PDB file of C-alpha atoms in Angstrom:
ATOM      1  CA  MET A1090       6.420   2.671 -18.428  1.00 31.00           C
ATOM      2  CA  THR A1091       6.388   3.427 -14.295  1.00 42.00           C
ATOM      3  CA  ALA A1092       2.758   2.118 -12.770  1.00 49.00           C
ATOM      4  CA  ASP A1093       0.546   4.390 -11.840  1.00 60.00           C
ATOM      5  CA  THR A1094       0.431   4.621  -7.984  1.00 66.00           C
ATOM      6  CA  ALA A1095      -2.416   7.372  -6.890  1.00 76.00           C
ATOM      7  CA  TYR A1096      -6.038   6.361  -5.913  1.00 84.00           C
ATOM      8  CA  HIS A1097      -7.751   7.799  -8.142  1.00 80.00           C
ATOM      9  CA  GLY A1098     -11.497   8.756  -8.615  1.00 81.00           C
ATOM     10  CA  GLU A1099     -14.006   6.743  -6.260  1.00 85.00           C
ATOM     11  CA  MET A1100     -11.191   4.507  -4.815  1.00 82.00           C
ATOM     12  CA  GLY A1101      -9.222   7.982  -3.713  1.00 76.00           C
ATOM     13  CA  ARG A1102     -12.872   9.267  -2.244  1.00 80.00           C
ATOM     14  CA  GLN A1103     -12.908   5.988   0.028  1.00 85.00           C
ATOM     15  CA  PHE A1104      -9.897   5.619   0.802  1.00 82.00           C
ATOM     16  CA  ALA A1105      -9.422   9.189   2.185  1.00 80.00           C
ATOM     17  CA  LEU A1106     -12.675   8.553   4.563  1.00 79.00           C
ATOM     18  CA  GLN A1107     -11.113   5.198   5.606  1.00 81.00           C
ATOM     19  CA  ALA A1108      -7.823   7.258   6.165  1.00 86.00           C
ATOM     20  CA  THR A1109      -9.822   9.883   8.695  1.00 90.00           C
ATOM     21  CA  ASN A1110     -10.353   7.333  11.794  1.00 92.00           C
ATOM     22  CA  SER A1111      -9.083   4.148  10.767  1.00 92.00           C
ATOM     23  CA  ALA A1112      -7.111   1.656  13.546  1.00 93.00           C
ATOM     24  CA  TYR A1113      -4.035   0.815  11.049  1.00 92.00           C
ATOM     25  CA  ASN A1114      -3.841   4.984   9.111  1.00 93.00           C
ATOM     26  CA  ALA A1115      -5.143   6.969  12.085  1.00 95.00           C
ATOM     27  CA  HIS A1116      -4.412   5.062  14.655  1.00 96.00           C
ATOM     28  CA  THR A1117      -1.170   3.042  13.960  1.00 97.00           C
ATOM     29  CA  ASP A1118       1.286   4.504  11.025  1.00 97.00           C
ATOM     30  CA  ARG A1119       0.093   8.396  11.615  1.00 97.00           C
ATOM     31  CA  PRO A1120       1.188   8.176  15.410  1.00 97.00           C
ATOM     32  CA  ALA A1121       4.108   6.488  15.011  1.00 98.00           C
ATOM     33  CA  MET A1122       5.316   9.016  12.167  1.00 98.00           C
ATOM     34  CA  LEU A1123       4.457  11.575  14.035  1.00 98.00           C
ATOM     35  CA  ARG A1124       6.662  10.787  17.037  1.00 98.00           C
ATOM     36  CA  LEU A1125       9.019  10.494  14.663  1.00 98.00           C
ATOM     37  CA  ALA A1126       8.980  13.636  13.638  1.00 98.00           C
ATOM     38  CA  GLY A1127       9.482  15.350  17.021  1.00 98.00           C
ATOM     39  CA  ASP A1128       9.042  19.070  17.431  1.00 98.00           C
ATOM     40  CA  VAL A1129       8.199  20.619  14.114  1.00 98.00           C
ATOM     41  CA  SER A1130       7.816  23.941  14.835  1.00 98.00           C
ATOM     42  CA  GLY A1131       8.658  26.792  12.540  1.00 98.00           C
ATOM     43  CA  LEU A1132       9.917  23.432  10.134  1.00 98.00           C
ATOM     44  CA  ARG A1133       9.435  23.561   6.692  1.00 98.00           C
ATOM     45  CA  VAL A1134       8.122  20.321   5.937  1.00 98.00           C
ATOM     46  CA  LEU A1135       7.198  18.564   2.327  1.00 98.00           C
ATOM     47  CA  ASP A1136       4.518  15.678   2.808  1.00 98.00           C
ATOM     48  CA  LEU A1137       5.372  13.503  -0.543  1.00 98.00           C
ATOM     49  CA  GLY A1138       1.788  11.241  -1.539  1.00 96.00           C
ATOM     50  CA  CYS A1139      -0.060  13.605   1.052  1.00 97.00           C
ATOM     51  CA  GLY A1140      -3.190  11.984   0.203  1.00 94.00           C
ATOM     52  CA  ALA A1141      -6.091  13.493   2.084  1.00 95.00           C
ATOM     53  CA  GLY A1142      -3.807  16.153   4.438  1.00 97.00           C
ATOM     54  CA  HIS A1143      -4.334  14.153   7.643  1.00 97.00           C
ATOM     55  CA  TYR A1144      -0.411  14.076   8.158  1.00 98.00           C
ATOM     56  CA  SER A1145      -0.250  17.732   6.805  1.00 98.00           C
ATOM     57  CA  ALA A1146      -3.265  18.971   9.023  1.00 98.00           C
ATOM     58  CA  GLU A1147      -1.258  17.351  12.359  1.00 98.00           C
ATOM     59  CA  LEU A1148       2.420  18.727  11.310  1.00 98.00           C
ATOM     60  CA  LEU A1149       0.688  22.611  10.822  1.00 98.00           C
ATOM     61  CA  ARG A1150      -1.304  21.641  14.141  1.00 98.00           C
ATOM     62  CA  ARG A1151       1.771  21.136  15.693  1.00 98.00           C
ATOM     63  CA  GLY A1152       3.586  24.315  14.411  1.00 98.00           C
ATOM     64  CA  ALA A1153       5.165  23.462  11.168  1.00 98.00           C
ATOM     65  CA  GLY A1154       5.944  26.835   9.929  1.00 98.00           C
ATOM     66  CA  HIS A1155       5.196  25.947   5.814  1.00 98.00           C
ATOM     67  CA  VAL A1156       3.585  22.988   4.587  1.00 98.00           C
ATOM     68  CA  VAL A1157       3.822  21.444   0.580  1.00 98.00           C
ATOM     69  CA  GLY A1158       1.861  18.506   0.136  1.00 98.00           C
ATOM     70  CA  VAL A1159       2.465  16.408  -3.287  1.00 98.00           C
ATOM     71  CA  GLU A1160      -0.157  14.142  -4.312  1.00 96.00           C
ATOM     72  CA  GLY A1161      -1.025  12.251  -7.676  1.00 94.00           C
ATOM     73  CA  SER A1162      -4.687  11.580  -7.160  1.00 92.00           C
ATOM     74  CA  GLU A1163      -6.854  14.540  -7.784  1.00 92.00           C
ATOM     75  CA  SER A1164      -9.973  13.218  -5.617  1.00 92.00           C
ATOM     76  CA  LEU A1165      -7.012  12.741  -2.672  1.00 94.00           C
ATOM     77  CA  LEU A1166      -5.782  16.275  -3.651  1.00 94.00           C
ATOM     78  CA  ARG A1167      -9.457  17.863  -3.218  1.00 94.00           C
ATOM     79  CA  ALA A1168     -10.362  16.220  -0.239  1.00 94.00           C
ATOM     80  CA  ALA A1169      -6.888  17.346   1.127  1.00 96.00           C
ATOM     81  CA  GLN A1170      -7.663  21.200  -0.354  1.00 96.00           C
ATOM     82  CA  GLU A1171     -11.102  20.628   1.703  1.00 96.00           C
ATOM     83  CA  ARG A1172      -9.064  19.676   4.829  1.00 96.00           C
ATOM     84  CA  LEU A1173      -5.997  21.973   4.802  1.00 97.00           C
ATOM     85  CA  GLU A1174      -7.768  25.204   3.108  1.00 95.00           C
ATOM     86  CA  ASP A1175      -5.168  28.013   2.513  1.00 95.00           C
ATOM     87  CA  ARG A1176      -2.949  26.510   5.272  1.00 97.00           C
ATOM     88  CA  ALA A1177      -0.804  24.667   2.984  1.00 98.00           C
ATOM     89  CA  VAL A1178       0.527  24.638  -0.797  1.00 98.00           C
ATOM     90  CA  LEU A1179      -0.535  21.664  -3.010  1.00 98.00           C
ATOM     91  CA  HIS A1180       0.765  20.131  -6.093  1.00 97.00           C
ATOM     92  CA  HIS A1181      -0.926  17.768  -8.046  1.00 96.00           C
ATOM     93  CA  HIS A1182       1.904  15.608  -9.234  1.00 96.00           C
ATOM     94  CA  ASP A1183       2.887  11.728 -10.012  1.00 95.00           C
ATOM     95  CA  LEU A1184       5.631  10.855  -7.598  1.00 96.00           C
ATOM     96  CA  GLU A1185       6.967   8.489 -10.723  1.00 96.00           C
ATOM     97  CA  ALA A1186       8.079  12.134 -12.158  1.00 97.00           C
ATOM     98  CA  PRO A1187      10.943  14.092 -10.916  1.00 98.00           C
ATOM     99  CA  LEU A1188      10.195  17.001  -8.272  1.00 98.00           C
ATOM    100  CA  SER A1189      11.143  19.689 -10.522  1.00 97.00           C
ATOM    101  CA  PHE A1190       8.708  22.184  -9.404  1.00 98.00           C
ATOM    102  CA  LEU A1191      10.386  21.929  -5.801  1.00 98.00           C
ATOM    103  CA  ALA A1192      13.758  24.392  -5.318  1.00 98.00           C
ATOM    104  CA  ASP A1193      17.059  22.902  -3.712  1.00 98.00           C
ATOM    105  CA  GLU A1194      17.474  22.423  -0.276  1.00 98.00           C
ATOM    106  CA  SER A1195      14.256  24.053   0.819  1.00 98.00           C
ATOM    107  CA  PHE A1196      13.202  21.789   3.615  1.00 98.00           C
ATOM    108  CA  ASP A1197      13.894  20.698   6.846  1.00 98.00           C
ATOM    109  CA  LEU A1198      11.609  17.792   7.014  1.00 98.00           C
ATOM    110  CA  ALA A1199      10.162  15.582   4.301  1.00 98.00           C
ATOM    111  CA  VAL A1200       7.460  12.798   5.319  1.00 98.00           C
ATOM    112  CA  MET A1201       6.237   9.603   2.966  1.00 98.00           C
ATOM    113  CA  ALA A1202       3.306   7.907   4.857  1.00 98.00           C
ATOM    114  CA  LEU A1203       2.960   4.298   3.453  1.00 96.00           C
ATOM    115  CA  VAL A1204       3.708   5.564  -0.228  1.00 96.00           C
ATOM    116  CA  TYR A1205       7.332   4.445  -1.024  1.00 97.00           C
ATOM    117  CA  HIS A1206       6.623   0.705  -1.746  1.00 97.00           C
ATOM    118  CA  HIS A1207       3.840   1.807  -4.493  1.00 95.00           C
ATOM    119  CA  ILE A1208       6.591   3.911  -6.042  1.00 96.00           C
ATOM    120  CA  ASP A1209       8.654   1.887  -9.031  1.00 96.00           C
ATOM    121  CA  ALA A1210      10.675   4.993  -9.862  1.00 97.00           C
ATOM    122  CA  ARG A1211      12.599   4.875  -6.182  1.00 98.00           C
ATOM    123  CA  GLY A1212      16.106   5.536  -6.954  1.00 98.00           C
ATOM    124  CA  GLN A1213      14.744   8.635  -8.652  1.00 98.00           C
ATOM    125  CA  LEU A1214      12.589   9.968  -5.638  1.00 98.00           C
ATOM    126  CA  LEU A1215      15.208   9.218  -3.453  1.00 98.00           C
ATOM    127  CA  ALA A1216      17.532  11.526  -5.636  1.00 98.00           C
ATOM    128  CA  GLU A1217      14.917  13.873  -5.607  1.00 98.00           C
ATOM    129  CA  LEU A1218      14.586  13.919  -1.777  1.00 98.00           C
ATOM    130  CA  ARG A1219      18.155  14.039  -1.157  1.00 98.00           C
ATOM    131  CA  ARG A1220      18.453  17.463  -3.453  1.00 98.00           C
ATOM    132  CA  VAL A1221      15.665  19.189  -1.825  1.00 98.00           C
ATOM    133  CA  LEU A1222      16.448  18.590   1.956  1.00 98.00           C
ATOM    134  CA  ARG A1223      18.918  20.431   3.604  1.00 98.00           C
ATOM    135  CA  PRO A1224      22.082  18.883   4.815  1.00 98.00           C
ATOM    136  CA  GLY A1225      20.495  17.915   8.674  1.00 98.00           C
ATOM    137  CA  GLY A1226      17.197  17.796   7.149  1.00 98.00           C
ATOM    138  CA  THR A1227      14.707  14.902   8.472  1.00 98.00           C
ATOM    139  CA  LEU A1228      13.412  12.157   5.951  1.00 98.00           C
ATOM    140  CA  LEU A1229      10.357   9.895   7.730  1.00 98.00           C
ATOM    141  CA  VAL A1230       9.588   6.937   5.629  1.00 98.00           C
ATOM    142  CA  SER A1231       6.534   4.756   7.039  1.00 98.00           C
ATOM    143  CA  THR A1232       5.884   1.198   4.675  1.00 98.00           C
ATOM    144  CA  THR A1233       4.198  -2.180   4.909  1.00 96.00           C
ATOM    145  CA  HIS A1234       6.174  -4.634   7.372  1.00 97.00           C
ATOM    146  CA  PRO A1235       7.754  -7.138   5.181  1.00 96.00           C
ATOM    147  CA  THR A1236       6.795  -9.840   7.383  1.00 96.00           C
ATOM    148  CA  SER A1237       3.387  -8.901   7.474  1.00 95.00           C
ATOM    149  CA  ASP A1238       3.495  -9.256   3.311  1.00 95.00           C
ATOM    150  CA  TRP A1239       4.918 -12.532   3.877  1.00 96.00           C
ATOM    151  CA  THR A1240       2.640 -13.500   6.247  1.00 94.00           C
ATOM    152  CA  TYR A1241      -0.390 -12.582   4.185  1.00 94.00           C
ATOM    153  CA  PHE A1242       0.795 -13.415   0.491  1.00 95.00           C
ATOM    154  CA  GLY A1243       3.238 -16.444   1.481  1.00 95.00           C
ATOM    155  CA  GLY A1244       5.637 -17.766  -1.079  1.00 95.00           C
ATOM    156  CA  SER A1245       9.218 -16.198  -0.890  1.00 96.00           C
ATOM    157  CA  TYR A1246      10.158 -14.143   1.528  1.00 97.00           C
ATOM    158  CA  PHE A1247      12.623 -12.550  -0.927  1.00 97.00           C
ATOM    159  CA  ALA A1248       9.869 -12.405  -3.842  1.00 92.00           C
ATOM    160  CA  GLY A1249      10.508  -8.714  -4.566  1.00 92.00           C
ATOM    161  CA  GLU A1250       7.685  -8.510  -6.358  1.00 95.00           C
ATOM    162  CA  ARG A1251       4.569  -6.424  -6.945  1.00 95.00           C
ATOM    163  CA  VAL A1252       1.517  -7.567  -4.975  1.00 95.00           C
ATOM    164  CA  GLU A1253      -1.981  -6.691  -5.038  1.00 93.00           C
ATOM    165  CA  LEU A1254      -4.456  -6.141  -1.857  1.00 90.00           C
ATOM    166  CA  PRO A1255      -8.168  -5.782  -1.907  1.00 90.00           C
ATOM    167  CA  PHE A1256      -9.547  -2.586  -0.742  1.00 86.00           C
ATOM    168  CA  GLY A1257     -12.701  -1.042  -0.304  1.00 81.00           C
ATOM    169  CA  ASP A1258     -15.516  -1.638  -2.954  1.00 83.00           C
ATOM    170  CA  GLY A1259     -14.322  -3.753  -5.167  1.00 85.00           C
ATOM    171  CA  PHE A1260     -10.772  -1.962  -5.507  1.00 89.00           C
ATOM    172  CA  VAL A1261      -6.679  -3.230  -5.684  1.00 89.00           C
ATOM    173  CA  ILE A1262      -4.178  -2.031  -4.093  1.00 88.00           C
ATOM    174  CA  SER A1263      -0.719  -2.801  -6.066  1.00 92.00           C
ATOM    175  CA  TYR A1264       2.664  -1.959  -3.883  1.00 95.00           C
ATOM    176  CA  TRP A1265       5.937  -3.530  -4.093  1.00 97.00           C
ATOM    177  CA  ARG A1266       6.798  -6.224  -1.605  1.00 96.00           C
ATOM    178  CA  MET A1267      10.471  -5.929   0.004  1.00 97.00           C
ATOM    179  CA  THR A1268      12.555  -7.400   2.445  1.00 98.00           C
ATOM    180  CA  LEU A1269      13.824  -5.371   5.346  1.00 98.00           C
ATOM    181  CA  GLU A1270      17.405  -5.824   3.345  1.00 98.00           C
ATOM    182  CA  GLN A1271      16.213  -3.967  -0.081  1.00 98.00           C
ATOM    183  CA  PHE A1272      14.255  -1.348   2.175  1.00 98.00           C
ATOM    184  CA  LEU A1273      16.725  -0.020   4.507  1.00 98.00           C
ATOM    185  CA  GLY A1274      19.327  -0.600   1.859  1.00 98.00           C
ATOM    186  CA  GLU A1275      18.012   1.812  -0.546  1.00 98.00           C
ATOM    187  CA  LEU A1276      17.691   4.337   1.597  1.00 98.00           C
ATOM    188  CA  LEU A1277      20.847   4.240   2.542  1.00 98.00           C
ATOM    189  CA  GLY A1278      22.298   3.488  -0.753  1.00 98.00           C
ATOM    190  CA  ALA A1279      20.773   6.786  -1.399  1.00 98.00           C
ATOM    191  CA  GLY A1280      22.898   8.510   1.262  1.00 98.00           C
ATOM    192  CA  PHE A1281      20.841   8.690   3.957  1.00 98.00           C
ATOM    193  CA  VAL A1282      21.743   7.997   7.496  1.00 98.00           C
ATOM    194  CA  LEU A1283      19.381   6.004   9.813  1.00 98.00           C
ATOM    195  CA  GLU A1284      18.200   7.737  13.108  1.00 98.00           C
ATOM    196  CA  GLU A1285      15.648   5.110  14.106  1.00 98.00           C
ATOM    197  CA  LEU A1286      13.452   2.884  13.288  1.00 98.00           C
ATOM    198  CA  THR A1287       9.997   1.690  14.956  1.00 98.00           C
ATOM    199  CA  GLU A1288       7.649  -1.111  14.413  1.00 98.00           C
ATOM    200  CA  PRO A1289       4.191   0.605  15.774  1.00 97.00           C
ATOM    201  CA  ARG A1290       1.512  -0.873  17.295  1.00 97.00           C
ATOM    202  CA  ALA A1291      -2.539   0.909  17.367  1.00 96.00           C
ATOM    203  CA  THR A1292      -2.710   3.276  19.719  1.00 96.00           C
ATOM    204  CA  GLN A1293      -5.298   2.810  22.469  1.00 96.00           C
ATOM    205  CA  GLU A1294      -8.007   4.594  20.605  1.00 94.00           C
ATOM    206  CA  ALA A1295      -7.669   2.137  18.428  1.00 95.00           C
ATOM    207  CA  ARG A1296      -9.802  -0.402  20.646  1.00 95.00           C
ATOM    208  CA  LEU A1297     -12.848   1.465  20.004  1.00 94.00           C
ATOM    209  CA  VAL A1298     -12.543   1.927  16.402  1.00 93.00           C
ATOM    210  CA  ASP A1299     -11.353  -1.517  15.857  1.00 94.00           C
ATOM    211  CA  LEU A1300     -10.459  -3.795  18.401  1.00 95.00           C
ATOM    212  CA  ARG A1301      -9.817  -6.908  16.003  1.00 95.00           C
ATOM    213  CA  ARG A1302      -7.120  -4.738  14.145  1.00 94.00           C
ATOM    214  CA  TYR A1303      -5.649  -3.186  17.612  1.00 95.00           C
ATOM    215  CA  ASP A1304      -4.998  -6.239  18.856  1.00 96.00           C
ATOM    216  CA  LYS A1305      -3.372  -7.706  15.266  1.00 94.00           C
ATOM    217  CA  THR A1306      -0.735  -4.746  15.609  1.00 95.00           C
ATOM    218  CA  HIS A1307       0.029  -5.778  19.082  1.00 96.00           C
ATOM    219  CA  ARG A1308       0.992  -9.865  17.890  1.00 96.00           C
ATOM    220  CA  GLU A1309       2.228  -8.902  14.458  1.00 94.00           C
ATOM    221  CA  PRO A1310       4.117  -6.639  13.014  1.00 94.00           C
ATOM    222  CA  HIS A1311       2.259  -4.890  10.223  1.00 95.00           C
ATOM    223  CA  PHE A1312       3.856  -1.494   9.300  1.00 97.00           C
ATOM    224  CA  LEU A1313       7.590  -0.415   9.485  1.00 98.00           C
ATOM    225  CA  ALA A1314       8.820   3.304  10.015  1.00 98.00           C
ATOM    226  CA  VAL A1315      11.926   5.237   9.911  1.00 98.00           C
ATOM    227  CA  ARG A1316      13.796   8.483  10.740  1.00 98.00           C
ATOM    228  CA  LEU A1317      16.584   9.260   8.854  1.00 98.00           C
ATOM    229  CA  ARG A1318      19.173  12.203   8.164  1.00 98.00           C
ATOM    230  CA  ARG A1319      20.417  14.032   5.167  1.00 98.00           C
ATOM    231  CA  PRO A1320      23.971  14.378   5.778  1.00 97.00           C
TER     232      PRO A1320
END
């Protein structure tokens, strides 16, 4: 039995609020992923683990032609529906299961923002992404930085274990701690080609939101983001 990776109920509501303007989500990961996306004018975009719809909304603002969001949490999906209204097609779906409702080679760009490390069935998910992306299509993936996890949790860098991180009002986020070798190895092993890797630092706007976290991202790597191509 795979883990339930979605942020349900009140946890989802709190995450949606935090992601709107937090130093890490809004001002570190999101700008990096959008930069990696480049020109999205007219593209068909798949937003996996779309959360409260922040990435989808920005991609649409930048000219994406059609956006499909997939999210396992009903509370986050409601937040996405409020944010996106009828501008995107949203699906309630557990990413541990195949994306059987999506057609082969139907997307130009797929985005997985801070989702991949939560998933148990990552091999299956990558195979599904390769199926639904057109040849030459782009995959963007961000994750927690292996060095950041090692610094925070300690122990062996090569532990490769599920860890838990306190979040919000008494909640816990569970995800897989991975080495850089494992993270990139899984993506390349699934047949994707690496085009760019970045270690995002918070934008200047984050200084006004949370100066401590802004400074931290400029001293220590916190996230890792990659742009890959489907041959």
